[in-house]
Amino acid sequence: MQDDRGIKHIFTFPWAYNVFQGLVGATKARRWVSERFWQARVGQKVVDIGCGPGSIVHLLPAGVKYVGFDISDEYISSARVKFAGDPDKMFLVGVAEDYVDHLPAQMQGADLVLINGLLHHLDDNEALIALKLARASMAPSGRLVCLEACFLISQAPLAHWMLKQDRGKNVRTEPEWKALVAKVFEKSESYILTGLLRIPYTLIVIEAKL
């Protein structure tokens, strides 16, 4: 579930989304996560589920084959225009439920599958479909890395309040995130991150393998 009411509706526009992400330090935070967790290498294939307007492409090494997937026509149209001259960048629009059993060839055999800030917008059933799509996209030796908002059992009140204001209305606790991922992946690890954004906000990285 996503809350796009009132002022939050502006974030459905790619330019507004990108501006806000820059203001809160999300780009810097993702660069930190990229260096320590994604660790994509030249020649690898990366599938980005819930790619938005292609915000993380510049954080990947040149020579990576990138496939972005998102439900938003506006986001995908914006990304296609921005990366029109790069044959290694492809963007697909659709609903995960339609793709999970009929996976396009372009999304198959990924060395790295990314889900950044998508799952906390989805209820459990929708999130499981996205995770199944990620599993279907992965090569046998591939990895999934998720970056999501996370409640803690003991959390600063302001950080808890900030998470409550998020457009995504399915922010989960670390045990809830781990239980959700375990329904699709047998092997996973999680890491709690604080202090990465300019606002009080708690993030979790979940890394899963086949």
PDB file of C-alpha atoms in Angstrom:
ATOM      1  CA  MET A   1       0.000   0.000   0.000  1.00  0.00           C
ATOM      2  CA  GLN A   2       1.284   3.447  -0.908  1.00  0.00           C
ATOM      3  CA  ASP A   3       0.026   6.760   0.411  1.00  0.00           C
ATOM      4  CA  ASP A   4       0.033   9.353  -2.377  1.00  0.00           C
ATOM      5  CA  ARG A   5      -2.508  11.669  -0.791  1.00  0.00           C
ATOM      6  CA  GLY A   6      -2.029  15.410  -0.462  1.00  0.00           C
ATOM      7  CA  ILE A   7       1.494  16.758  -0.815  1.00  0.00           C
ATOM      8  CA  LYS A   8       2.869  13.216  -1.156  1.00  0.00           C
ATOM      9  CA  HIS A   9       1.333  12.992  -4.628  1.00  0.00           C
ATOM     10  CA  ILE A  10       4.180  15.144  -5.945  1.00  0.00           C
ATOM     11  CA  PHE A  11       6.561  12.203  -5.522  1.00  0.00           C
ATOM     12  CA  THR A  12       4.772  10.328  -8.301  1.00  0.00           C
ATOM     13  CA  PHE A  13       6.617  12.706 -10.667  1.00  0.00           C
ATOM     14  CA  PRO A  14      10.183  11.558 -11.459  1.00  0.00           C
ATOM     15  CA  TRP A  15      11.741  15.020 -11.065  1.00  0.00           C
ATOM     16  CA  ALA A  16      10.223  15.528  -7.612  1.00  0.00           C
ATOM     17  CA  TYR A  17      11.230  12.048  -6.494  1.00  0.00           C
ATOM     18  CA  ASN A  18      14.835  12.641  -7.577  1.00  0.00           C
ATOM     19  CA  VAL A  19      15.012  16.061  -5.912  1.00  0.00           C
ATOM     20  CA  PHE A  20      13.703  14.704  -2.610  1.00  0.00           C
ATOM     21  CA  GLN A  21      16.078  11.739  -2.708  1.00  0.00           C
ATOM     22  CA  GLY A  22      18.983  14.122  -3.162  1.00  0.00           C
ATOM     23  CA  LEU A  23      17.858  16.384  -0.314  1.00  0.00           C
ATOM     24  CA  VAL A  24      17.629  13.591   2.272  1.00  0.00           C
ATOM     25  CA  GLY A  25      20.951  12.072   1.208  1.00  0.00           C
ATOM     26  CA  ALA A  26      19.554   8.922  -0.394  1.00  0.00           C
ATOM     27  CA  THR A  27      22.039   9.016  -3.269  1.00  0.00           C
ATOM     28  CA  LYS A  28      25.000   9.134  -0.870  1.00  0.00           C
ATOM     29  CA  ALA A  29      23.452   6.351   1.215  1.00  0.00           C
ATOM     30  CA  ARG A  30      22.949   4.121  -1.822  1.00  0.00           C
ATOM     31  CA  ARG A  31      26.532   4.741  -2.929  1.00  0.00           C
ATOM     32  CA  TRP A  32      27.660   3.511   0.499  1.00  0.00           C
ATOM     33  CA  VAL A  33      25.439   0.431   0.163  1.00  0.00           C
ATOM     34  CA  SER A  34      26.657  -0.125  -3.401  1.00  0.00           C
ATOM     35  CA  GLU A  35      30.290  -0.197  -2.338  1.00  0.00           C
ATOM     36  CA  ARG A  36      29.742  -2.523   0.611  1.00  0.00           C
ATOM     37  CA  PHE A  37      26.861  -4.760  -0.431  1.00  0.00           C
ATOM     38  CA  TRP A  38      26.044  -4.593  -4.136  1.00  0.00           C
ATOM     39  CA  GLN A  39      29.670  -4.807  -5.274  1.00  0.00           C
ATOM     40  CA  ALA A  40      28.633  -5.104  -8.913  1.00  0.00           C
ATOM     41  CA  ARG A  41      31.455  -5.832 -11.352  1.00  0.00           C
ATOM     42  CA  VAL A  42      32.058  -5.075 -15.013  1.00  0.00           C
ATOM     43  CA  GLY A  43      30.374  -7.643 -17.236  1.00  0.00           C
ATOM     44  CA  GLN A  44      27.768  -8.646 -14.697  1.00  0.00           C
ATOM     45  CA  LYS A  45      24.026  -8.441 -15.242  1.00  0.00           C
ATOM     46  CA  VAL A  46      21.977  -6.426 -12.765  1.00  0.00           C
ATOM     47  CA  VAL A  47      18.187  -6.540 -12.527  1.00  0.00           C
ATOM     48  CA  ASP A  48      16.634  -3.696 -10.526  1.00  0.00           C
ATOM     49  CA  ILE A  49      13.053  -4.442  -9.417  1.00  0.00           C
ATOM     50  CA  GLY A  50      11.148  -1.272  -8.596  1.00  0.00           C
ATOM     51  CA  CYS A  51      13.793   0.783 -10.376  1.00  0.00           C
ATOM     52  CA  GLY A  52      11.842   4.054 -10.402  1.00  0.00           C
ATOM     53  CA  PRO A  53      13.367   6.536 -12.869  1.00  0.00           C
ATOM     54  CA  GLY A  54      16.707   4.687 -12.899  1.00  0.00           C
ATOM     55  CA  SER A  55      18.108   6.514  -9.887  1.00  0.00           C
ATOM     56  CA  ILE A  56      20.848   3.996  -9.063  1.00  0.00           C
ATOM     57  CA  VAL A  57      22.276   3.414 -12.550  1.00  0.00           C
ATOM     58  CA  HIS A  58      25.094   5.912 -12.043  1.00  0.00           C
ATOM     59  CA  LEU A  59      26.183   4.023  -8.920  1.00  0.00           C
ATOM     60  CA  LEU A  60      27.033   0.916 -10.949  1.00  0.00           C
ATOM     61  CA  PRO A  61      30.311   0.396 -12.851  1.00  0.00           C
ATOM     62  CA  ALA A  62      30.404   1.152 -16.559  1.00  0.00           C
ATOM     63  CA  GLY A  63      30.063  -2.088 -18.499  1.00  0.00           C
ATOM     64  CA  VAL A  64      27.347  -3.544 -16.265  1.00  0.00           C
ATOM     65  CA  LYS A  65      24.298  -4.797 -18.155  1.00  0.00           C
ATOM     66  CA  TYR A  66      21.345  -3.240 -16.367  1.00  0.00           C
ATOM     67  CA  VAL A  67      17.641  -4.073 -16.599  1.00  0.00           C
ATOM     68  CA  GLY A  68      15.231  -1.877 -14.665  1.00  0.00           C
ATOM     69  CA  PHE A  69      11.657  -2.959 -13.964  1.00  0.00           C
ATOM     70  CA  ASP A  70       8.875  -0.813 -12.538  1.00  0.00           C
ATOM     71  CA  ILE A  71       5.084  -0.506 -12.485  1.00  0.00           C
ATOM     72  CA  SER A  72       5.132   3.237 -13.225  1.00  0.00           C
ATOM     73  CA  ASP A  73       4.871   4.293 -16.866  1.00  0.00           C
ATOM     74  CA  GLU A  74       6.074   7.781 -15.931  1.00  0.00           C
ATOM     75  CA  TYR A  75       9.198   6.519 -14.181  1.00  0.00           C
ATOM     76  CA  ILE A  76      10.073   4.093 -16.976  1.00  0.00           C
ATOM     77  CA  SER A  77       9.462   6.694 -19.687  1.00  0.00           C
ATOM     78  CA  SER A  78      11.765   9.103 -17.866  1.00  0.00           C
ATOM     79  CA  ALA A  79      14.485   6.459 -17.527  1.00  0.00           C
ATOM     80  CA  ARG A  80      14.242   5.415 -21.173  1.00  0.00           C
ATOM     81  CA  VAL A  81      14.737   9.010 -22.292  1.00  0.00           C
ATOM     82  CA  LYS A  82      17.662   9.558 -19.930  1.00  0.00           C
ATOM     83  CA  PHE A  83      19.538   6.408 -20.983  1.00  0.00           C
ATOM     84  CA  ALA A  84      18.414   6.220 -24.605  1.00  0.00           C
ATOM     85  CA  GLY A  85      21.981   6.216 -25.913  1.00  0.00           C
ATOM     86  CA  ASP A  86      23.246   3.341 -23.750  1.00  0.00           C
ATOM     87  CA  PRO A  87      22.645  -0.145 -25.237  1.00  0.00           C
ATOM     88  CA  ASP A  88      23.526  -1.777 -21.900  1.00  0.00           C
ATOM     89  CA  LYS A  89      20.586  -0.120 -20.124  1.00  0.00           C
ATOM     90  CA  MET A  90      17.062  -1.477 -20.588  1.00  0.00           C
ATOM     91  CA  PHE A  91      13.821  -0.559 -18.839  1.00  0.00           C
ATOM     92  CA  LEU A  92      10.635  -2.633 -18.674  1.00  0.00           C
ATOM     93  CA  VAL A  93       7.265  -1.592 -17.332  1.00  0.00           C
ATOM     94  CA  GLY A  94       4.812  -4.060 -15.837  1.00  0.00           C
ATOM     95  CA  VAL A  95       3.358  -5.737 -12.773  1.00  0.00           C
ATOM     96  CA  ALA A  96       5.442  -8.368 -10.984  1.00  0.00           C
ATOM     97  CA  GLU A  97       2.502 -10.777 -10.853  1.00  0.00           C
ATOM     98  CA  ASP A  98       2.318 -10.789 -14.651  1.00  0.00           C
ATOM     99  CA  TYR A  99       6.046 -11.428 -15.052  1.00  0.00           C
ATOM    100  CA  VAL A 100       6.875 -13.954 -12.343  1.00  0.00           C
ATOM    101  CA  ASP A 101       5.610 -16.958 -14.344  1.00  0.00           C
ATOM    102  CA  HIS A 102       6.466 -15.496 -17.760  1.00  0.00           C
ATOM    103  CA  LEU A 103       9.851 -13.919 -17.147  1.00  0.00           C
ATOM    104  CA  PRO A 104      11.210 -11.928 -20.106  1.00  0.00           C
ATOM    105  CA  ALA A 105      14.555 -13.172 -21.372  1.00  0.00           C
ATOM    106  CA  GLN A 106      16.058  -9.769 -20.590  1.00  0.00           C
ATOM    107  CA  MET A 107      15.492 -10.328 -16.857  1.00  0.00           C
ATOM    108  CA  GLN A 108      16.893 -13.843 -16.686  1.00  0.00           C
ATOM    109  CA  GLY A 109      20.318 -14.916 -15.440  1.00  0.00           C
ATOM    110  CA  ALA A 110      21.094 -11.895 -13.250  1.00  0.00           C
ATOM    111  CA  ASP A 111      24.270 -11.913 -11.185  1.00  0.00           C
ATOM    112  CA  LEU A 112      22.753  -9.290  -8.906  1.00  0.00           C
ATOM    113  CA  VAL A 113      19.100  -8.464  -8.275  1.00  0.00           C
ATOM    114  CA  LEU A 114      18.309  -5.243  -6.422  1.00  0.00           C
ATOM    115  CA  ILE A 115      15.146  -4.198  -4.609  1.00  0.00           C
ATOM    116  CA  ASN A 116      15.551  -0.713  -3.167  1.00  0.00           C
ATOM    117  CA  GLY A 117      12.733   0.818  -1.173  1.00  0.00           C
ATOM    118  CA  LEU A 118       9.961  -1.129  -2.889  1.00  0.00           C
ATOM    119  CA  LEU A 119       8.853  -3.846  -0.486  1.00  0.00           C
ATOM    120  CA  HIS A 120       7.681  -1.485   2.263  1.00  0.00           C
ATOM    121  CA  HIS A 121       5.117  -0.203  -0.230  1.00  0.00           C
ATOM    122  CA  LEU A 122       3.677  -3.722  -0.624  1.00  0.00           C
ATOM    123  CA  ASP A 123       1.562  -5.950   1.583  1.00  0.00           C
ATOM    124  CA  ASP A 124       2.880  -9.428   2.349  1.00  0.00           C
ATOM    125  CA  ASN A 125       1.298 -11.139  -0.669  1.00  0.00           C
ATOM    126  CA  GLU A 126       2.540  -8.448  -3.063  1.00  0.00           C
ATOM    127  CA  ALA A 127       6.003  -8.470  -1.477  1.00  0.00           C
ATOM    128  CA  LEU A 128       6.232 -12.253  -1.835  1.00  0.00           C
ATOM    129  CA  ILE A 129       5.441 -11.949  -5.543  1.00  0.00           C
ATOM    130  CA  ALA A 130       8.240  -9.376  -5.917  1.00  0.00           C
ATOM    131  CA  LEU A 131      10.641 -11.671  -4.059  1.00  0.00           C
ATOM    132  CA  LYS A 132       9.617 -14.606  -6.274  1.00  0.00           C
ATOM    133  CA  LEU A 133      10.285 -12.430  -9.315  1.00  0.00           C
ATOM    134  CA  ALA A 134      13.722 -11.669  -7.903  1.00  0.00           C
ATOM    135  CA  ARG A 135      14.416 -15.379  -7.371  1.00  0.00           C
ATOM    136  CA  ALA A 136      13.289 -16.215 -10.905  1.00  0.00           C
ATOM    137  CA  SER A 137      15.614 -13.523 -12.281  1.00  0.00           C
ATOM    138  CA  MET A 138      18.719 -14.769 -10.480  1.00  0.00           C
ATOM    139  CA  ALA A 139      21.459 -16.898 -11.967  1.00  0.00           C
ATOM    140  CA  PRO A 140      22.311 -19.967  -9.814  1.00  0.00           C
ATOM    141  CA  SER A 141      25.250 -18.061  -8.316  1.00  0.00           C
ATOM    142  CA  GLY A 142      23.376 -14.749  -8.136  1.00  0.00           C
ATOM    143  CA  ARG A 143      22.514 -12.587  -5.142  1.00  0.00           C
ATOM    144  CA  LEU A 144      19.547 -10.484  -4.086  1.00  0.00           C
ATOM    145  CA  VAL A 145      20.183  -7.308  -2.089  1.00  0.00           C
ATOM    146  CA  CYS A 146      17.231  -5.394  -0.630  1.00  0.00           C
ATOM    147  CA  LEU A 147      17.396  -1.967   1.007  1.00  0.00           C
ATOM    148  CA  GLU A 148      14.286  -1.113   3.014  1.00  0.00           C
ATOM    149  CA  ALA A 149      12.926   0.996   5.854  1.00  0.00           C
ATOM    150  CA  CYS A 150      12.820  -0.806   9.194  1.00  0.00           C
ATOM    151  CA  PHE A 151      11.206  -0.399  12.601  1.00  0.00           C
ATOM    152  CA  LEU A 152      13.262  -1.408  15.636  1.00  0.00           C
ATOM    153  CA  ILE A 153      12.011  -2.779  18.937  1.00  0.00           C
ATOM    154  CA  SER A 154      13.903   0.038  20.645  1.00  0.00           C
ATOM    155  CA  GLN A 155      14.001   3.101  18.399  1.00  0.00           C
ATOM    156  CA  ALA A 156      14.361   6.850  18.839  1.00  0.00           C
ATOM    157  CA  PRO A 157      10.877   8.428  18.802  1.00  0.00           C
ATOM    158  CA  LEU A 158      11.758  10.819  15.977  1.00  0.00           C
ATOM    159  CA  ALA A 159      13.098   7.995  13.785  1.00  0.00           C
ATOM    160  CA  HIS A 160       9.931   5.983  14.474  1.00  0.00           C
ATOM    161  CA  TRP A 161       7.789   9.005  13.583  1.00  0.00           C
ATOM    162  CA  MET A 162       9.712   9.587  10.333  1.00  0.00           C
ATOM    163  CA  LEU A 163       9.116   5.987   9.286  1.00  0.00           C
ATOM    164  CA  LYS A 164       5.407   6.433  10.018  1.00  0.00           C
ATOM    165  CA  GLN A 165       5.328   9.362   7.548  1.00  0.00           C
ATOM    166  CA  ASP A 166       6.736   7.266   4.701  1.00  0.00           C
ATOM    167  CA  ARG A 167       4.575   6.816   1.587  1.00  0.00           C
ATOM    168  CA  GLY A 168       5.019   3.083   2.032  1.00  0.00           C
ATOM    169  CA  LYS A 169       2.626   1.775   4.663  1.00  0.00           C
ATOM    170  CA  ASN A 170       4.200  -1.666   5.139  1.00  0.00           C
ATOM    171  CA  VAL A 171       7.410  -0.858   6.992  1.00  0.00           C
ATOM    172  CA  ARG A 172       8.318  -3.961   8.995  1.00  0.00           C
ATOM    173  CA  THR A 173      10.543  -4.872  11.938  1.00  0.00           C
ATOM    174  CA  GLU A 174      13.768  -6.789  11.354  1.00  0.00           C
ATOM    175  CA  PRO A 175      12.208 -10.130  12.456  1.00  0.00           C
ATOM    176  CA  GLU A 176       9.247  -9.483  10.145  1.00  0.00           C
ATOM    177  CA  TRP A 177      11.543  -8.704   7.221  1.00  0.00           C
ATOM    178  CA  LYS A 178      13.574 -11.862   7.849  1.00  0.00           C
ATOM    179  CA  ALA A 179      10.451 -14.021   8.116  1.00  0.00           C
ATOM    180  CA  LEU A 180       9.093 -12.590   4.872  1.00  0.00           C
ATOM    181  CA  VAL A 181      12.292 -13.228   2.899  1.00  0.00           C
ATOM    182  CA  ALA A 182      12.623 -16.732   4.388  1.00  0.00           C
ATOM    183  CA  LYS A 183       9.387 -17.730   2.631  1.00  0.00           C
ATOM    184  CA  VAL A 184      11.222 -17.446  -0.696  1.00  0.00           C
ATOM    185  CA  PHE A 185      14.932 -17.790   0.121  1.00  0.00           C
ATOM    186  CA  GLU A 186      16.555 -20.347   2.422  1.00  0.00           C
ATOM    187  CA  LYS A 187      19.751 -18.321   2.814  1.00  0.00           C
ATOM    188  CA  SER A 188      19.681 -14.699   3.898  1.00  0.00           C
ATOM    189  CA  GLU A 189      21.438 -12.233   6.174  1.00  0.00           C
ATOM    190  CA  SER A 190      20.291  -8.841   7.443  1.00  0.00           C
ATOM    191  CA  TYR A 191      22.087  -5.692   8.571  1.00  0.00           C
ATOM    192  CA  ILE A 192      20.594  -2.684  10.376  1.00  0.00           C
ATOM    193  CA  LEU A 193      21.854   0.714   9.175  1.00  0.00           C
ATOM    194  CA  THR A 194      21.455   4.057  10.922  1.00  0.00           C
ATOM    195  CA  GLY A 195      22.873   7.503  10.198  1.00  0.00           C
ATOM    196  CA  LEU A 196      23.011   7.089   6.413  1.00  0.00           C
ATOM    197  CA  LEU A 197      20.385   9.736   5.647  1.00  0.00           C
ATOM    198  CA  ARG A 198      20.182  13.395   6.640  1.00  0.00           C
ATOM    199  CA  ILE A 199      16.937  12.621   8.476  1.00  0.00           C
ATOM    200  CA  PRO A 200      16.483  10.198  11.410  1.00  0.00           C
ATOM    201  CA  TYR A 201      15.684   6.993   9.562  1.00  0.00           C
ATOM    202  CA  THR A 202      16.452   3.311  10.058  1.00  0.00           C
ATOM    203  CA  LEU A 203      17.283   1.076   7.112  1.00  0.00           C
ATOM    204  CA  ILE A 204      17.835  -2.637   6.716  1.00  0.00           C
ATOM    205  CA  VAL A 205      19.914  -4.452   4.109  1.00  0.00           C
ATOM    206  CA  ILE A 206      18.852  -8.016   3.368  1.00  0.00           C
ATOM    207  CA  GLU A 207      21.112 -10.190   1.249  1.00  0.00           C
ATOM    208  CA  ALA A 208      19.744 -13.503  -0.046  1.00  0.00           C
ATOM    209  CA  LYS A 209      21.098 -16.326  -2.185  1.00  0.00           C
ATOM    210  CA  LEU A 210      19.697 -19.476  -3.797  1.00  0.00           C
TER     211      LEU A 210
END
